[in-house]
Amino acid sequence: MTTETTYQKYQAYVKRKIVFIIIITFLLLFFMVTGLVFGSVKISLSDIISAITGNGEQTHIQIITNIRLPRVLSAILAGAALSVAGAAMQSILRNPLGSPFTLGISNAAAFGAAFAIIILGAGDTHSNVADSVILNNPYLVTVSAFAWSLVSTGIILFMAKYKGATPEVMILTGIVAGSLFMAGTTSLQFFADDVELSSIVFWTFGDLGRASWRDFWFLLIVVVPSTIYFIKNRWNYNTLNAGDETAKSLGVNVEKVRTRGMIIASLSTAFAVSFFGIIAFVGLVVPHIVRRFIGGDERFLIPASVLFGGMFLLFSDTIARTIISPIVLPVGILTSFLGAPLFIYLLLKGMKRR
Amino acid sequence: MKIFINNLNFSYNGSFSLKDINEHIGAGEFTAFVGPNGSGKSTLLKCIDRILIPDNGEILFNDQDISNYSREKVAKIIAYVPQNEGNIYPVTVFDAVLLGRKPYVNWAPSKNDFDKTAEVIEKLDLEDIALKEIYKLSGGQRQRVYIARALAQEPKVLLLDEPTANLDLRHQLEVLEILKLLSEKGITIIIAIHDLNMAVKFCSKFIMLNEGEIFATGGKEIITSGNIKKLYRVKVKIINEDGEIIIIPLSNNDKPMKLALA
Ligand SMILES: Nc1ncnc2c1ncn2[C@@H]1O[C@H](COP(=O)(O)OP(=O)(O)O)[C@@H](O)[C@H]1O
Ligand SMILES: [Mg+2]
């Protein structure tokens, strides 16, 4: 046969997606290096290498191994976690606005943080030289934020169990639970003093400046298995996109896939949010950007969102650290400023006819 | 694969139910479910594919009860094309058909899965549009894609809910001709269909449903003006020309519309 077979044509088409993934991988590595090079002090590549291998100037070793490296790696993990959870949720909820945030996870986490700061007294704060507020008991805040995220996930699960695990039930319950937690936070704030209030606000801005090695390892333990889970389920998400009945007829246990995916996406997002605060729009925007490049096939969308998400948050954080140096912006502010207009642009320009 | 439906009952939480369905469909038969809107055609198709779980009764496929099979195992036997595919999302024809290999795929599709997909695409004349996104296709092309996806499942039984609705005459014929060929190759095919003329032209067996019960069942001989009158409350004239049956609806004279009186 002289003409290309259908399969060969398809292979050529798929190759473009693989090339995209390879490019993103290289960009991710490139931004890792720039993330280590730039900051309040610029450190050259050779100095970084000697610092990592334990040679070189003591201050460089300090900055690289204790500050920049955990921050860069945590940015990648958090970005990957938020993005892959967003990509999965858009399919699970069959909604372009789907993300764990849609289900009120961030509101629940913020409530948990406010709860810890005001009720559990984790919020006595001091100002330090860097002009930022430090929580005197950050781990209590993290644990409380996470626990309340679990409560909100539990509410959705409960409703899904009794009313059916459909996108409608999940979205409506999530929105209602989210507004309840928001009202709860507002009520707590009513009883808070100025210092506690500023602690809450400080926590709410997603900030990777909090990333320590300990946070990184915790995050790694959660993000790696959940990412593998989503990648394994990429076929199931493809069937969900085709509709519940089609998915069932293709052999998918729709309720189980949807419920489990929701739990895992919520947990890993809650985990990232509890450590670093609310980093908005990453989970929402990244899958849409990736979809613009490689289309809606979850087999590629899910893994590409992992890489692109890591790259996106790392890039944003590096910008946030350096744009008005020496002042370090919380990355949550930057992702909101970058993400919101980007999302509207993608929505207006790229919305494919559904 | 032959299908026995024994004493099947199903009810939605609301008022509608399928009542005591007993039926036998032979292997490789091309069967039509006919009946008025809301008579339970779609519900019965979904019960057969276990998308809906019957309240009681059993369905046997070659004497096997599949009620405790996993969804995946069922998907290797039965394929189902819903009336309105839930969502038309941006994937290519090839990807949409490849999805039919889902029940056979564990971590990633094998060479065999790709080959099967390409084979079905070529069989259904979709190779020219294999890399086109499905939302850019016409209704007739899209219906062929969904049939292709179902065939990629390598099913023994193929269920289609109103596969010719919204298609023009040529595409209706095309779809039914494909299904007829498949039934001749031994796949048991059941469709829900409204167009009685198309049904008698292609199908070998008819199951008439009315309000969740079987009203009549059999071959072409049950397509009578009496049965149609009872089922649809419409008078028809039936012309039988050398075995070719043509059904012509007559206007409903005994119950003039209010509109006409106004
Ligand atoms: N999910 C559902 N819940 C409750 N009632 C339903 C549901 N789906 C269909 N029905 C009802 O069941 C009856 C039969 O519907 P269906 O099987 O779709 O009929 P047909 O396909 O013959 O038009 C209708 O009265 C319809 O209103
Ligand atoms: Mg119907």
Short mmCIF file of N, CA and C in Angstrom, two decimals, chain A residues 103-201:
data_model
loop_
_atom_site.label_atom_id
_atom_site.label_comp_id
_atom_site.label_asym_id
_atom_site.label_seq_id
_atom_site.Cartn_x
_atom_site.Cartn_y
_atom_site.Cartn_z
N LEU A 103 -16.34 23.17 44.31
CA LEU A 103 -17.04 22.42 45.36
C LEU A 103 -16.80 23.02 46.74
N GLY A 104 -16.28 24.23 46.79
CA GLY A 104 -16.19 24.94 48.07
C GLY A 104 -15.02 24.53 48.94
N ILE A 105 -14.04 23.81 48.37
CA ILE A 105 -12.89 23.37 49.17
C ILE A 105 -12.14 24.55 49.77
N SER A 106 -11.93 25.60 48.96
CA SER A 106 -11.14 26.72 49.47
C SER A 106 -11.88 27.46 50.58
N ASN A 107 -13.20 27.58 50.42
CA ASN A 107 -13.97 28.23 51.48
C ASN A 107 -13.89 27.44 52.77
N ALA A 108 -13.99 26.11 52.63
CA ALA A 108 -13.92 25.27 53.83
C ALA A 108 -12.55 25.38 54.48
N ALA A 109 -11.50 25.39 53.65
CA ALA A 109 -10.15 25.50 54.20
C ALA A 109 -9.95 26.85 54.88
N ALA A 110 -10.45 27.92 54.25
CA ALA A 110 -10.33 29.25 54.85
C ALA A 110 -11.07 29.29 56.18
N PHE A 111 -12.24 28.65 56.21
CA PHE A 111 -12.97 28.59 57.47
C PHE A 111 -12.15 27.85 58.52
N GLY A 112 -11.52 26.74 58.10
CA GLY A 112 -10.70 25.97 59.03
C GLY A 112 -9.55 26.80 59.57
N ALA A 113 -8.93 27.60 58.69
CA ALA A 113 -7.83 28.46 59.14
C ALA A 113 -8.34 29.50 60.13
N ALA A 114 -9.46 30.13 59.80
CA ALA A 114 -10.03 31.14 60.69
C ALA A 114 -10.41 30.50 62.02
N PHE A 115 -10.94 29.29 61.95
CA PHE A 115 -11.34 28.55 63.15
C PHE A 115 -10.12 28.34 64.06
N ALA A 116 -9.01 27.91 63.44
CA ALA A 116 -7.80 27.66 64.23
C ALA A 116 -7.26 28.95 64.82
N ILE A 117 -7.31 30.01 64.02
CA ILE A 117 -6.71 31.27 64.47
C ILE A 117 -7.55 31.90 65.59
N ILE A 118 -8.87 31.86 65.44
CA ILE A 118 -9.70 32.58 66.40
C ILE A 118 -10.14 31.69 67.56
N ILE A 119 -10.66 30.53 67.25
CA ILE A 119 -11.20 29.67 68.33
C ILE A 119 -10.07 28.92 69.03
N LEU A 120 -9.13 28.37 68.25
CA LEU A 120 -8.08 27.56 68.86
C LEU A 120 -6.86 28.41 69.23
N GLY A 121 -6.92 29.69 68.93
CA GLY A 121 -5.86 30.60 69.37
C GLY A 121 -4.51 30.39 68.73
N ALA A 122 -4.52 30.02 67.46
CA ALA A 122 -3.24 29.85 66.77
C ALA A 122 -2.78 31.16 66.14
N GLY A 123 -3.45 32.23 66.46
CA GLY A 123 -3.26 33.42 65.64
C GLY A 123 -2.51 34.56 66.26
N ASP A 124 -1.82 34.36 67.43
CA ASP A 124 -1.02 35.47 67.94
C ASP A 124 0.10 35.69 66.96
N THR A 125 0.16 36.86 66.43
CA THR A 125 1.13 37.05 65.36
C THR A 125 2.16 38.09 65.76
N HIS A 126 3.30 37.97 65.18
CA HIS A 126 4.32 39.00 65.36
C HIS A 126 4.75 39.46 63.99
N SER A 127 5.16 40.71 63.95
CA SER A 127 5.75 41.18 62.70
C SER A 127 7.24 40.92 62.77
N ASN A 128 7.81 40.48 61.66
CA ASN A 128 9.26 40.35 61.66
C ASN A 128 9.85 41.30 60.63
N VAL A 129 11.15 41.21 60.47
CA VAL A 129 11.82 42.19 59.61
C VAL A 129 11.29 42.21 58.19
N ALA A 130 10.93 41.04 57.70
CA ALA A 130 10.49 40.96 56.31
C ALA A 130 9.08 41.53 56.15
N ASP A 131 8.55 42.11 57.24
CA ASP A 131 7.28 42.78 57.17
C ASP A 131 6.13 41.84 56.83
N SER A 132 6.23 40.61 57.27
CA SER A 132 5.11 39.72 57.05
C SER A 132 4.65 39.19 58.40
N VAL A 133 3.43 38.73 58.42
CA VAL A 133 2.86 38.25 59.67
C VAL A 133 3.18 36.77 59.80
N ILE A 134 3.60 36.36 60.96
CA ILE A 134 3.93 34.95 61.15
C ILE A 134 2.92 34.35 62.13
N LEU A 135 2.36 33.24 61.74
CA LEU A 135 1.46 32.54 62.64
C LEU A 135 2.30 31.80 63.66
N ASN A 136 1.89 31.88 64.93
CA ASN A 136 2.73 31.23 65.93
C ASN A 136 2.52 29.73 65.94
N ASN A 137 1.44 29.28 65.33
CA ASN A 137 1.24 27.82 65.28
C ASN A 137 0.74 27.40 63.90
N PRO A 138 1.62 27.48 62.90
CA PRO A 138 1.16 27.24 61.54
C PRO A 138 0.59 25.83 61.36
N TYR A 139 1.13 24.84 62.06
CA TYR A 139 0.65 23.48 61.82
C TYR A 139 -0.76 23.26 62.31
N LEU A 140 -1.12 23.97 63.40
CA LEU A 140 -2.50 23.88 63.87
C LEU A 140 -3.44 24.44 62.81
N VAL A 141 -3.03 25.54 62.20
CA VAL A 141 -3.84 26.14 61.14
C VAL A 141 -3.97 25.18 59.96
N THR A 142 -2.84 24.58 59.57
CA THR A 142 -2.85 23.63 58.46
C THR A 142 -3.79 22.46 58.73
N VAL A 143 -3.66 21.90 59.92
CA VAL A 143 -4.47 20.74 60.26
C VAL A 143 -5.95 21.10 60.28
N SER A 144 -6.26 22.25 60.86
CA SER A 144 -7.66 22.67 60.93
C SER A 144 -8.22 22.95 59.53
N ALA A 145 -7.44 23.62 58.70
CA ALA A 145 -7.89 23.90 57.33
C ALA A 145 -8.18 22.60 56.60
N PHE A 146 -7.29 21.63 56.77
CA PHE A 146 -7.47 20.35 56.11
C PHE A 146 -8.70 19.61 56.65
N ALA A 147 -8.84 19.62 57.97
CA ALA A 147 -9.96 18.91 58.58
C ALA A 147 -11.29 19.48 58.10
N TRP A 148 -11.39 20.80 58.00
CA TRP A 148 -12.66 21.38 57.56
C TRP A 148 -12.90 21.14 56.06
N SER A 149 -11.81 21.02 55.28
CA SER A 149 -12.00 20.64 53.88
C SER A 149 -12.60 19.25 53.79
N LEU A 150 -12.14 18.38 54.71
CA LEU A 150 -12.70 17.03 54.73
C LEU A 150 -14.19 17.07 55.06
N VAL A 151 -14.55 17.95 55.98
CA VAL A 151 -15.97 18.07 56.34
C VAL A 151 -16.78 18.45 55.10
N SER A 152 -16.26 19.42 54.34
CA SER A 152 -17.04 19.86 53.16
C SER A 152 -17.10 18.75 52.11
N THR A 153 -15.99 18.01 51.93
CA THR A 153 -16.03 16.85 51.02
C THR A 153 -17.04 15.83 51.51
N GLY A 154 -17.07 15.63 52.83
CA GLY A 154 -18.01 14.68 53.42
C GLY A 154 -19.45 15.04 53.14
N ILE A 155 -19.75 16.34 53.20
CA ILE A 155 -21.12 16.78 52.94
C ILE A 155 -21.52 16.42 51.51
N ILE A 156 -20.60 16.67 50.56
CA ILE A 156 -20.92 16.37 49.16
C ILE A 156 -21.10 14.86 48.96
N LEU A 157 -20.22 14.10 49.60
CA LEU A 157 -20.33 12.64 49.50
C LEU A 157 -21.65 12.14 50.02
N PHE A 158 -22.06 12.71 51.15
CA PHE A 158 -23.31 12.32 51.78
C PHE A 158 -24.48 12.57 50.82
N MET A 159 -24.49 13.76 50.22
CA MET A 159 -25.56 14.08 49.28
C MET A 159 -25.51 13.17 48.06
N ALA A 160 -24.28 12.91 47.58
CA ALA A 160 -24.13 12.05 46.40
C ALA A 160 -24.66 10.65 46.69
N LYS A 161 -24.48 10.22 47.92
CA LYS A 161 -24.93 8.88 48.29
C LYS A 161 -26.46 8.81 48.26
N TYR A 162 -27.10 9.88 48.75
CA TYR A 162 -28.56 9.80 48.85
C TYR A 162 -29.29 10.35 47.64
N LYS A 163 -28.64 11.25 46.91
CA LYS A 163 -29.34 11.85 45.77
C LYS A 163 -28.74 11.43 44.43
N GLY A 164 -27.70 10.59 44.47
CA GLY A 164 -27.08 10.14 43.23
C GLY A 164 -25.83 10.94 42.92
N ALA A 165 -24.80 10.22 42.46
CA ALA A 165 -23.52 10.87 42.20
C ALA A 165 -23.54 11.52 40.82
N THR A 166 -24.40 12.51 40.64
CA THR A 166 -24.45 13.22 39.36
C THR A 166 -23.74 14.56 39.49
N PRO A 167 -23.27 15.12 38.37
CA PRO A 167 -22.62 16.43 38.43
C PRO A 167 -23.53 17.47 39.09
N GLU A 168 -24.82 17.43 38.79
CA GLU A 168 -25.74 18.44 39.31
C GLU A 168 -25.75 18.42 40.84
N VAL A 169 -25.92 17.21 41.39
CA VAL A 169 -25.97 17.09 42.86
C VAL A 169 -24.67 17.60 43.47
N MET A 170 -23.55 17.19 42.87
CA MET A 170 -22.25 17.57 43.46
C MET A 170 -22.03 19.07 43.38
N ILE A 171 -22.31 19.66 42.23
CA ILE A 171 -22.05 21.09 42.07
C ILE A 171 -22.95 21.90 43.01
N LEU A 172 -24.24 21.57 43.02
CA LEU A 172 -25.17 22.35 43.87
C LEU A 172 -24.79 22.21 45.34
N THR A 173 -24.51 20.98 45.78
CA THR A 173 -24.13 20.80 47.18
C THR A 173 -22.84 21.57 47.48
N GLY A 174 -21.88 21.49 46.56
CA GLY A 174 -20.61 22.17 46.76
C GLY A 174 -20.79 23.67 46.89
N ILE A 175 -21.63 24.23 46.04
CA ILE A 175 -21.83 25.67 46.08
C ILE A 175 -22.51 26.08 47.40
N VAL A 176 -23.50 25.30 47.80
CA VAL A 176 -24.20 25.61 49.05
C VAL A 176 -23.26 25.47 50.24
N ALA A 177 -22.51 24.35 50.27
CA ALA A 177 -21.56 24.14 51.38
C ALA A 177 -20.53 25.27 51.39
N GLY A 178 -20.05 25.64 50.20
CA GLY A 178 -19.07 26.71 50.10
C GLY A 178 -19.58 28.02 50.68
N SER A 179 -20.84 28.37 50.35
CA SER A 179 -21.35 29.64 50.89
C SER A 179 -21.60 29.54 52.39
N LEU A 180 -21.96 28.36 52.86
CA LEU A 180 -22.12 28.19 54.31
C LEU A 180 -20.79 28.45 55.03
N PHE A 181 -19.71 27.86 54.47
CA PHE A 181 -18.40 28.05 55.11
C PHE A 181 -17.96 29.51 55.03
N MET A 182 -18.31 30.15 53.92
CA MET A 182 -17.96 31.56 53.77
C MET A 182 -18.67 32.37 54.85
N ALA A 183 -19.97 32.08 55.03
CA ALA A 183 -20.73 32.76 56.08
C ALA A 183 -20.11 32.48 57.44
N GLY A 184 -19.66 31.24 57.64
CA GLY A 184 -19.01 30.87 58.90
C GLY A 184 -17.76 31.69 59.13
N THR A 185 -16.94 31.83 58.08
CA THR A 185 -15.72 32.61 58.21
C THR A 185 -16.05 34.06 58.56
N THR A 186 -17.05 34.61 57.89
CA THR A 186 -17.43 35.99 58.15
C THR A 186 -17.88 36.15 59.61
N SER A 187 -18.66 35.18 60.08
CA SER A 187 -19.12 35.28 61.47
C SER A 187 -17.95 35.21 62.44
N LEU A 188 -16.99 34.30 62.14
CA LEU A 188 -15.81 34.21 63.01
C LEU A 188 -15.05 35.53 63.03
N GLN A 189 -14.93 36.12 61.84
CA GLN A 189 -14.17 37.37 61.74
C GLN A 189 -14.81 38.47 62.57
N PHE A 190 -16.13 38.38 62.71
CA PHE A 190 -16.86 39.38 63.48
C PHE A 190 -16.35 39.42 64.93
N PHE A 191 -15.93 38.24 65.43
CA PHE A 191 -15.48 38.17 66.82
C PHE A 191 -13.97 38.30 66.94
N ALA A 192 -13.28 38.51 65.82
CA ALA A 192 -11.83 38.52 65.85
C ALA A 192 -11.29 39.91 66.16
N ASP A 193 -10.08 39.96 66.75
CA ASP A 193 -9.43 41.26 66.91
C ASP A 193 -8.57 41.56 65.69
N ASP A 194 -7.95 42.72 65.69
CA ASP A 194 -7.21 43.15 64.50
C ASP A 194 -6.10 42.18 64.10
N VAL A 195 -5.38 41.71 65.12
CA VAL A 195 -4.26 40.83 64.81
C VAL A 195 -4.77 39.52 64.20
N GLU A 196 -5.83 39.00 64.78
CA GLU A 196 -6.39 37.76 64.25
C GLU A 196 -6.91 37.96 62.83
N LEU A 197 -7.56 39.09 62.64
CA LEU A 197 -8.07 39.39 61.29
C LEU A 197 -6.95 39.40 60.27
N SER A 198 -5.85 40.08 60.62
CA SER A 198 -4.77 40.16 59.64
C SER A 198 -4.14 38.78 59.43
N SER A 199 -4.15 37.95 60.48
CA SER A 199 -3.64 36.59 60.30
C SER A 199 -4.48 35.82 59.30
N ILE A 200 -5.80 35.99 59.41
CA ILE A 200 -6.69 35.27 58.49
C ILE A 200 -6.44 35.72 57.06
N VAL A 201 -6.38 37.04 56.90
CA VAL A 201 -6.14 37.57 55.55
C VAL A 201 -4.80 37.07 55.01
#
